[in-house]
Coordinates of C-alpha atoms in Angstrom, one line a residue:
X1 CA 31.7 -35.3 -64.5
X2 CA 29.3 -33.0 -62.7
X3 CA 28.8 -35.4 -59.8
X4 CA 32.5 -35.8 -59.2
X5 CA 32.6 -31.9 -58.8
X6 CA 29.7 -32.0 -56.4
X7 CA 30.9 -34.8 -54.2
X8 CA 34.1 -32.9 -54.4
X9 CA 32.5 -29.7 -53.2
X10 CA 30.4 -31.4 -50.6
X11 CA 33.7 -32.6 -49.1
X12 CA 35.7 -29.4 -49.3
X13 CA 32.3 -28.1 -47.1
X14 CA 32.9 -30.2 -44.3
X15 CA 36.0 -29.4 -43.6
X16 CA 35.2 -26.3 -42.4
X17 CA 32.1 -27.2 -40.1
X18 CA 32.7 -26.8 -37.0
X19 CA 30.2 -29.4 -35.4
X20 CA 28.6 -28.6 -32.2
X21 CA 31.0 -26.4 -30.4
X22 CA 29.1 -25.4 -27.5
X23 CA 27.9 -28.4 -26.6
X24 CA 27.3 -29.3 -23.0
X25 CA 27.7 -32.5 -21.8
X26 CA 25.0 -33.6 -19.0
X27 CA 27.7 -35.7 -16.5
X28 CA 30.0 -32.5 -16.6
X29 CA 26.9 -30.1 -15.3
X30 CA 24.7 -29.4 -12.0
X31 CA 21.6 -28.4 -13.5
X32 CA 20.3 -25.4 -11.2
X33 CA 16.2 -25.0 -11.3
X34 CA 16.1 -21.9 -8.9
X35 CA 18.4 -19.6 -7.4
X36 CA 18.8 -16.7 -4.8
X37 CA 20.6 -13.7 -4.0
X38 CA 21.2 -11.8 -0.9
X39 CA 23.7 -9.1 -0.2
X40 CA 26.4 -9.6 2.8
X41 CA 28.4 -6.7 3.8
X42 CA 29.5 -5.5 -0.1
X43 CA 29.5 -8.6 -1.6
X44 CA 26.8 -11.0 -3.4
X45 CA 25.4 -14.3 -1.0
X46 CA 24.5 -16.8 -4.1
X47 CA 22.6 -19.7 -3.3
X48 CA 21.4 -22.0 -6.4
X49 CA 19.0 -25.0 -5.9
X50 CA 20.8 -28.1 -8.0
X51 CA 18.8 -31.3 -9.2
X52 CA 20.1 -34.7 -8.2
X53 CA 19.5 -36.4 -11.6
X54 CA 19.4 -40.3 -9.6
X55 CA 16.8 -39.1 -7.1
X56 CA 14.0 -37.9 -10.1
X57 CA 14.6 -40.9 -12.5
X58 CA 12.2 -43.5 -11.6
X59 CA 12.9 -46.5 -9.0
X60 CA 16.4 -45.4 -8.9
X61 CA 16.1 -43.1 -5.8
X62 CA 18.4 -43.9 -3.2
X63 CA 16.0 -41.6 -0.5
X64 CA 17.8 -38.5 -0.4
X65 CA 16.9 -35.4 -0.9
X66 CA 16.0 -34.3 -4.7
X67 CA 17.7 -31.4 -4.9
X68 CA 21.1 -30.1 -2.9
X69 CA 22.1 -26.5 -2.3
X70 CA 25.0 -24.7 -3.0
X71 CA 26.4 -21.4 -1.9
X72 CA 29.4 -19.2 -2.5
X73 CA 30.1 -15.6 -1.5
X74 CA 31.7 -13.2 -4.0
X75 CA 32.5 -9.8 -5.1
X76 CA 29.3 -10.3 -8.6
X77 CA 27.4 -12.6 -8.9
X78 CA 29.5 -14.7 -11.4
X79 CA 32.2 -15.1 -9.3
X80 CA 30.2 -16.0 -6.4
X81 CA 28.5 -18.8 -9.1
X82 CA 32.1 -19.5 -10.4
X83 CA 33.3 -20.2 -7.1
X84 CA 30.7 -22.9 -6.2
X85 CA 33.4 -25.4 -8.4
X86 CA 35.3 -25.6 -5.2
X87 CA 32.2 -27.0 -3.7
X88 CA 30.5 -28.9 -6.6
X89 CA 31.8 -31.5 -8.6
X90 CA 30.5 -29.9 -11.7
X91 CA 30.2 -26.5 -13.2
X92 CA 26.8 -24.9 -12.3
X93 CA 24.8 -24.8 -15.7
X94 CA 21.6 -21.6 -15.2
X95 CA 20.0 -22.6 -18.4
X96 CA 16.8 -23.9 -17.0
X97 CA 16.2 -21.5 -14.5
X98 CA 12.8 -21.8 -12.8
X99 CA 12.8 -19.0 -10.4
X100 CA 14.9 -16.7 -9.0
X101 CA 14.9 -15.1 -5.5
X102 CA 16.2 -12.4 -4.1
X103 CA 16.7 -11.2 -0.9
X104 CA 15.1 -7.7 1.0
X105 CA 17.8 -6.8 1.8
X106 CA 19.4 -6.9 -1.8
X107 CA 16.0 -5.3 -2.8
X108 CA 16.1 -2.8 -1.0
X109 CA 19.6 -1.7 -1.6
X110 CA 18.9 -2.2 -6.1
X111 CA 18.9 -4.8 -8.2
X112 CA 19.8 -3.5 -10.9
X113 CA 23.4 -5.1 -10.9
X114 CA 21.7 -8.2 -10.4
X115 CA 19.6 -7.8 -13.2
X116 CA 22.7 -7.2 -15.2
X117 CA 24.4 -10.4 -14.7
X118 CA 21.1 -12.4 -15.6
X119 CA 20.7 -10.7 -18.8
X120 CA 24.2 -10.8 -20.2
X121 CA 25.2 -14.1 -19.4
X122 CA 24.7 -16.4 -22.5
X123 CA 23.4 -19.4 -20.4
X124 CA 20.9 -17.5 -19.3
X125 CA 17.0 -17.4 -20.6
X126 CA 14.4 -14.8 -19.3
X127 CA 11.4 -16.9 -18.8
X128 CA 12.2 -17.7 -15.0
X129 CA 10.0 -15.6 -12.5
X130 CA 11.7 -13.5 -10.4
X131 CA 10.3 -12.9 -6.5
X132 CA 11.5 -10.9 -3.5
X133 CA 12.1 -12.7 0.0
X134 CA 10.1 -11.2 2.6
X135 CA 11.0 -10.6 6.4
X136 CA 13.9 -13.5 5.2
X137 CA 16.3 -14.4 3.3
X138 CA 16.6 -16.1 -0.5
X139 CA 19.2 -18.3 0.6
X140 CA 16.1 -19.9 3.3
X141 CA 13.3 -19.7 0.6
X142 CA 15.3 -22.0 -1.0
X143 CA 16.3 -24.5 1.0
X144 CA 13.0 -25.4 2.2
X145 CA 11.9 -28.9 1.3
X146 CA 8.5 -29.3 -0.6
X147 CA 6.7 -32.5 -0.8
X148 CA 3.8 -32.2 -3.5
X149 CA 6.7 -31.1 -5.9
X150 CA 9.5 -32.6 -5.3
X151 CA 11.7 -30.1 -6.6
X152 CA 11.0 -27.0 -4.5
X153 CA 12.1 -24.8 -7.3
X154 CA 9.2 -26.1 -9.8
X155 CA 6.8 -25.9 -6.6
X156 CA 7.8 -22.2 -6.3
X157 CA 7.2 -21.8 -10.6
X158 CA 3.7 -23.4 -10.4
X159 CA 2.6 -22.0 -6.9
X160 CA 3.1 -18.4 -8.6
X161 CA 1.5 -19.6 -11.7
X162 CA -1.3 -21.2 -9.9
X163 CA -1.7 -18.2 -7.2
X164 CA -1.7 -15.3 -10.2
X165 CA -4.2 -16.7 -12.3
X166 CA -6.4 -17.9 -9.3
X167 CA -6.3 -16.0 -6.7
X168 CA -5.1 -12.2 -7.9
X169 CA -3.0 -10.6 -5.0
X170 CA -0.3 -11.9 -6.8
X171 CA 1.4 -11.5 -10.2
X172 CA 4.2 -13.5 -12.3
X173 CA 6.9 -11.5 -13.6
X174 CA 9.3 -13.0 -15.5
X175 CA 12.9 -11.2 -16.6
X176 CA 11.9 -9.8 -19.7
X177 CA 8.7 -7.9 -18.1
X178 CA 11.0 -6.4 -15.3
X179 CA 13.5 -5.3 -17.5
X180 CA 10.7 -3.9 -19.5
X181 CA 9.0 -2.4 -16.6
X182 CA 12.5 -0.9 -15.1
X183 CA 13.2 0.7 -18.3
X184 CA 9.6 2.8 -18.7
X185 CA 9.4 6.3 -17.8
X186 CA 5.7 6.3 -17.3
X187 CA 6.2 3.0 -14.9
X188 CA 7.5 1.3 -11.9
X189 CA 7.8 -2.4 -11.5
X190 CA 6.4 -4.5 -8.7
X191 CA 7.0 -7.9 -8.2
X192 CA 5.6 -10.8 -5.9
X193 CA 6.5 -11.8 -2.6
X194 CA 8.1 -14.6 -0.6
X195 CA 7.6 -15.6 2.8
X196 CA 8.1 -18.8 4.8
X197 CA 6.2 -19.7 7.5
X198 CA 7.4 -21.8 10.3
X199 CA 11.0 -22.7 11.3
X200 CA 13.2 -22.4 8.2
X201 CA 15.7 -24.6 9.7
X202 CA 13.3 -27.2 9.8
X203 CA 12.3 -26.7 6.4
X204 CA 15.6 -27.6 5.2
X205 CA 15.5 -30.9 7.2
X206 CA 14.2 -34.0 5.7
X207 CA 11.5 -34.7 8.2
X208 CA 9.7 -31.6 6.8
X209 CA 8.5 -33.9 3.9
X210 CA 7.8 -36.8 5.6
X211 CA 3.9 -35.5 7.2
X212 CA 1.1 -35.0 5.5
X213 CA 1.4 -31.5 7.5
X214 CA 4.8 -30.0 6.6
X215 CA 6.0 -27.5 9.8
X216 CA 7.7 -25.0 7.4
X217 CA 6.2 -24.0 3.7
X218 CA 6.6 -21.2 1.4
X219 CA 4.2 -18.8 0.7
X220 CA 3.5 -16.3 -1.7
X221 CA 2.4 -13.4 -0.3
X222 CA 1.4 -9.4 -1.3
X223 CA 3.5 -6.7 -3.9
X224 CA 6.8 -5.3 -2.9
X225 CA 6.8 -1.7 -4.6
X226 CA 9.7 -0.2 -6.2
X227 CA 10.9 2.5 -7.3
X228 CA 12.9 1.8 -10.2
X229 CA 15.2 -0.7 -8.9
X230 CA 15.3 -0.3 -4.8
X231 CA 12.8 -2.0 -3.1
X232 CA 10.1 0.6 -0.9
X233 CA 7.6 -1.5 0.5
X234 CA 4.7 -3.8 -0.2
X235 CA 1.1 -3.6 -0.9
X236 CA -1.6 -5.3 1.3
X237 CA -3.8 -8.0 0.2
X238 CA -6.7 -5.6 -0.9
X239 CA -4.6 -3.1 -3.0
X240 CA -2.5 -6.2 -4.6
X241 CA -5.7 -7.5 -5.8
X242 CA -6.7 -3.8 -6.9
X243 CA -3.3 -3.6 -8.5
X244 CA -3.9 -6.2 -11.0
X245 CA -7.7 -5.2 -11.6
X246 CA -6.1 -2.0 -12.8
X247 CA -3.3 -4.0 -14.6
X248 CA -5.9 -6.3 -16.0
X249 CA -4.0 -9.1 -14.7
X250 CA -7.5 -10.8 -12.9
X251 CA -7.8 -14.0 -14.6
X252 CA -9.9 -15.3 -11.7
X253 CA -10.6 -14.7 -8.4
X254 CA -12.9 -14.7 -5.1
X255 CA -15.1 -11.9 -3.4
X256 CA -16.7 -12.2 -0.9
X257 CA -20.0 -10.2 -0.5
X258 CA -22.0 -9.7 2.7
X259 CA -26.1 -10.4 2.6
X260 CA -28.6 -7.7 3.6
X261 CA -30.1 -9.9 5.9
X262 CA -27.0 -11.1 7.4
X263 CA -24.6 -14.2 6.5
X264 CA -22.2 -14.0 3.5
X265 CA -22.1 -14.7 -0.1
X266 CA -18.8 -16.0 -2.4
X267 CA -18.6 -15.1 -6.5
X268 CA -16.0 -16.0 -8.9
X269 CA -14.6 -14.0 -11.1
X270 CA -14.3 -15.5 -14.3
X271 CA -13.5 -13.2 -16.6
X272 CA -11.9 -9.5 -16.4
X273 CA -11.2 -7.1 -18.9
X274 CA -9.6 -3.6 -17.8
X275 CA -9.0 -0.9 -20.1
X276 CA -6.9 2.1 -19.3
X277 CA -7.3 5.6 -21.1
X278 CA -4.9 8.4 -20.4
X279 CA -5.5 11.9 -21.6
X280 CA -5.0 15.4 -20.9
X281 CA -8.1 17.6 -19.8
X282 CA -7.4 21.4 -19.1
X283 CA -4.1 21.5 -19.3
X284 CA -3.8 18.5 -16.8
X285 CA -3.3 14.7 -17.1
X286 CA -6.5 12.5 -16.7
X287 CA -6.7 8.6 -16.5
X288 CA -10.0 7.0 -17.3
X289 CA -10.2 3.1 -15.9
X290 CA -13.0 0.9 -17.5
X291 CA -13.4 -2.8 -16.0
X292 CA -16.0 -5.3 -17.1
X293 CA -16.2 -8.4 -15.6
X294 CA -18.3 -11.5 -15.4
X295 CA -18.6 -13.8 -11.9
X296 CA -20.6 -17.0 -11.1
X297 CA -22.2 -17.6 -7.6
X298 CA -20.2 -20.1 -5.7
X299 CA -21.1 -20.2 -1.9
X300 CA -24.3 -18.9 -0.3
X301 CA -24.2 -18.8 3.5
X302 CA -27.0 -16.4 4.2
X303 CA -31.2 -15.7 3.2
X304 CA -31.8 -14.9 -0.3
X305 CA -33.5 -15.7 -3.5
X306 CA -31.1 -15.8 -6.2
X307 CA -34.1 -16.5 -8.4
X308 CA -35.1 -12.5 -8.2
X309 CA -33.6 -10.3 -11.0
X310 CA -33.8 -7.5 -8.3
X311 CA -31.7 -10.1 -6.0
X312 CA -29.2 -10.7 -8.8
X313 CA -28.8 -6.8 -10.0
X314 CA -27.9 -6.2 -6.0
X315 CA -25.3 -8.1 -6.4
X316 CA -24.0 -6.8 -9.5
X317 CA -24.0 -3.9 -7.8
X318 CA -22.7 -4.7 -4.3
X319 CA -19.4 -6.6 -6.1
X320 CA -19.1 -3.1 -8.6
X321 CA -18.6 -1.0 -5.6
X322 CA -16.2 -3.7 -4.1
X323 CA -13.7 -3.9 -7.1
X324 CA -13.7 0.2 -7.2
X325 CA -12.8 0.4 -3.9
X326 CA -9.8 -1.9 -4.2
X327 CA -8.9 0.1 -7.6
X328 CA -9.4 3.3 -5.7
X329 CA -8.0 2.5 -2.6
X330 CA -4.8 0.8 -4.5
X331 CA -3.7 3.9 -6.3
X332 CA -4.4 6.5 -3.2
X333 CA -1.8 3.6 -1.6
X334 CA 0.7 4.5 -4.3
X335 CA 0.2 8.5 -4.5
X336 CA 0.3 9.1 -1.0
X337 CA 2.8 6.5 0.7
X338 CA 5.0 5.4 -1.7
X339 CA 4.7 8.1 -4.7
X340 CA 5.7 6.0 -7.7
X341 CA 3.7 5.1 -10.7
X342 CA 3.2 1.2 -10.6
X343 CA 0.9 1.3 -12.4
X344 CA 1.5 2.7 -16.1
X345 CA -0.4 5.8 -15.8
X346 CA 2.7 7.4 -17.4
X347 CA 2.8 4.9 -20.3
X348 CA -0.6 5.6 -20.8
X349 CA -0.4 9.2 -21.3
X350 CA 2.3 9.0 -23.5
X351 CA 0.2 6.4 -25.8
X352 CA -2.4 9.0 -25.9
X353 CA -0.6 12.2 -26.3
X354 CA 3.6 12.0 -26.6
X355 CA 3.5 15.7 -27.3
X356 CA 2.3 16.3 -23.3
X357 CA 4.1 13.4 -22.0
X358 CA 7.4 15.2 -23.0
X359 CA 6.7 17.9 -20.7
X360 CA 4.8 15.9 -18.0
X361 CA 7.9 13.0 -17.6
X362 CA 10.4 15.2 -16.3
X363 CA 8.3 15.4 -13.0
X364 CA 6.1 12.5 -13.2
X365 CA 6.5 11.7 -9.7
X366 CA 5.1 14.8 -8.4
X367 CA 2.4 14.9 -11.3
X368 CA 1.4 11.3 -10.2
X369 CA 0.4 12.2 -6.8
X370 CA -2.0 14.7 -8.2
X371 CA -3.3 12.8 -11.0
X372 CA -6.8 12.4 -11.3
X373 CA -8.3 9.3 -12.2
X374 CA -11.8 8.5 -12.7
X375 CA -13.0 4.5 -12.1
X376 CA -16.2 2.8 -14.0
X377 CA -17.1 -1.0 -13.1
X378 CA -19.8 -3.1 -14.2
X379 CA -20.0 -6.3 -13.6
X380 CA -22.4 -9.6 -14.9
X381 CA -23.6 -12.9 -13.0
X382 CA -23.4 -15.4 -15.7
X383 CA -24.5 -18.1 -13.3
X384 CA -25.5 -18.8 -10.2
X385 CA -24.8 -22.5 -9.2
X386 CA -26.8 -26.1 -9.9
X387 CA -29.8 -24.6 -7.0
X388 CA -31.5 -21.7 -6.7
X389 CA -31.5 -21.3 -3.3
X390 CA -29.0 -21.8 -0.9
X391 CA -29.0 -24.6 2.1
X392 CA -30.5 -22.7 4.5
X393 CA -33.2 -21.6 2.1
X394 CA -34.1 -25.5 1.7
X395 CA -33.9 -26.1 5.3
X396 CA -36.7 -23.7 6.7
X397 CA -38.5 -25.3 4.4

């Protein structure tokens, strides 16, 4: 009798599921991997990159292009996106988002509407990078065609990946980390650039993917500064690179050291650490920046004896004063040209002291340009190569 009634109950259950009701059906979608925005006149340019599923399956290419563009003009950027059904043959599905672009122009003007749109629609996830087109368009970025990815918006996800963790100039924000940054008091987001070298309407043709030397590339570039959500300027190589020492966003990099007896020397960084200590001293707010890091010798084009413990604490030394100039010289960039706090000073004084910061955040800006901020760097060889010596050493020999 008891398993009549539970069959019975099991039943009466599944008449009221509902099965999957937002399912998504893959022949009714255009599966967009990156997307840009630009602004024309008052309305939203919206360009999305769209995956040809035939051309990525394996020996089913017909030798056309992986991806196709579409773009539609509109008052938001949903209707702009919603508008692309009179072009496509399916509706434009933003779940798997690799990048999104955004044009200078746009940038300049705010993003913040922008940013509106990506996080309130429901299709949406916030683990695409976002990036600012430089001296161009989104719409271009885009359309150029990549050949060691096929996909150009995966190329542009990995390059920035790749770039951030190798190189340092540049950083990978994602959505949620630019919302994050937009919504501090004590902090002012930055995000990477975009450029392209070389003819963009070459990039866009076919041919640019059939040399081993592509004519037109994408390139990452240096920091556009904001100030909340316009757009100011950018950052040179040197105080990018100091921007993310101070942001302790070095995962690995290259310096380049000169010799005291001429030539050049290259170390790695291989490991960073940065700790940033805000606190009030007479009245007035202080930061403290500590940074440790560890470096290997990788290219020797000059005399010396990396064998001398003197020889190697010169070093030490000479790449310590290096990374404090690019911290130093980064935040003068900051406090004198553009006046904006990129760097979370602010957010580290409030950690410290939220009593203060009460008082301070109501004129931040001004108190930035004043802050003082006192820089400490010490720095380790952990290795210097399979030789002593360099080359040149050998061959006077």
């Amino acid at each position: 009798m008891l398993r009549k009634l539970l069959i019975v109950l099991l039943l009466c259950t599944l008449l009221f599921e509902t099965g999957c009701w937002n399912r998504r059906e893959l022949n009714d979608l255009s599966i967009a991997l990156g997307m840009g925005i630009d602004k024309q006149g008052r309305k939203y340019k919206v360009t999305v990159q769209v995956v040809v599923p035939g051309e990525i399956a394996a020996k089913k290419g017909r030798g056309i292009s992986p991806v196709v563009i579409f773009t539609a003009v509109g008052d938001t950027v949903f209707e702009a996106l919603r508008k692309m059904t009179t072009i496509s043959p399916r509706k434009i599905y933003i779940a798997h988002l690799r990048v999104v672009v955004l044009g200078e122009a746009l940038a300049r003007e705010g993003i913040g509407n922008t940013l509106d749109f990506l996080t309130r629609d429901s299709e949406a996830r916030s683990d695409f990078y976002v990036a600012v087109a430089k001296d161009a368009t989104a719409e271009d970025v885009l359309k150029i065609l990549t050949s060691l990815e096929g996909i150009p918006a995966n190329k542009l996800f990995n390059a920035l990946e790749t770039s951030s963790k190798r190189w340092a100039p540049t950083t990978a924000v994602n959505l949620d980390k630019l919302i994050s940054d937009l919504a501090s008091e004590g902090q002012n987001p930055v995000l990477t650039g975009i450029t392209i070298t070389g003819d963009p309407k070459k990039g866009a043709a076919k041919k640019n993917v059939e040399t081993s030397d592509p004519p037109t590339r994408n390139q990452y570039t240096t920091l556009a500064v904001f100030r909340k959500d316009k757009l100011l300027g950018w950052l040179d190589v040197n105080d990018s690179k100091g921007y993310n020492y101070i942001r302790d966003d070095v995962t690995s990099t290259a310096s380049v050291i000169p010799c005291s007896k001429g030539g050049k020397l290259t170390v790695e960084m291989i490991r960073s650490k940065t700790k940033v200590k805000g606190s009030i001293k007479r009245g007035k707010p202080h930061i403290d920046i500590n940074i440790r890091g560890e470096m290997n010798v990788d290219d020797v084009a000059c005399h010396i004896d990396l064998t001398q413990k003197k020889t190697i604490a010169e070093l030490e030394k000479a790449e310590e004063k290096l990374i404090k100039q690019l911290v130093e010289d980064a935040i003068k960039t900051a406090q004198t040209k553009y006046k904006v706090d990129i760097f979370g000073f602010g957010e580290a004084i409030r950690r410290s002291n939220p009593k203060a910061w009460k008082k301070l955040k109501k004129d931040w800006g001004r108190q930035f340009q004043n802050l003082a901020v006192d820089v400490k760097v010490e720095t380790n060889i952990r290795q210097i190569g399979a030789v002593s010596n360099s080359i040149l050493e050998t061959m006077e020999e």
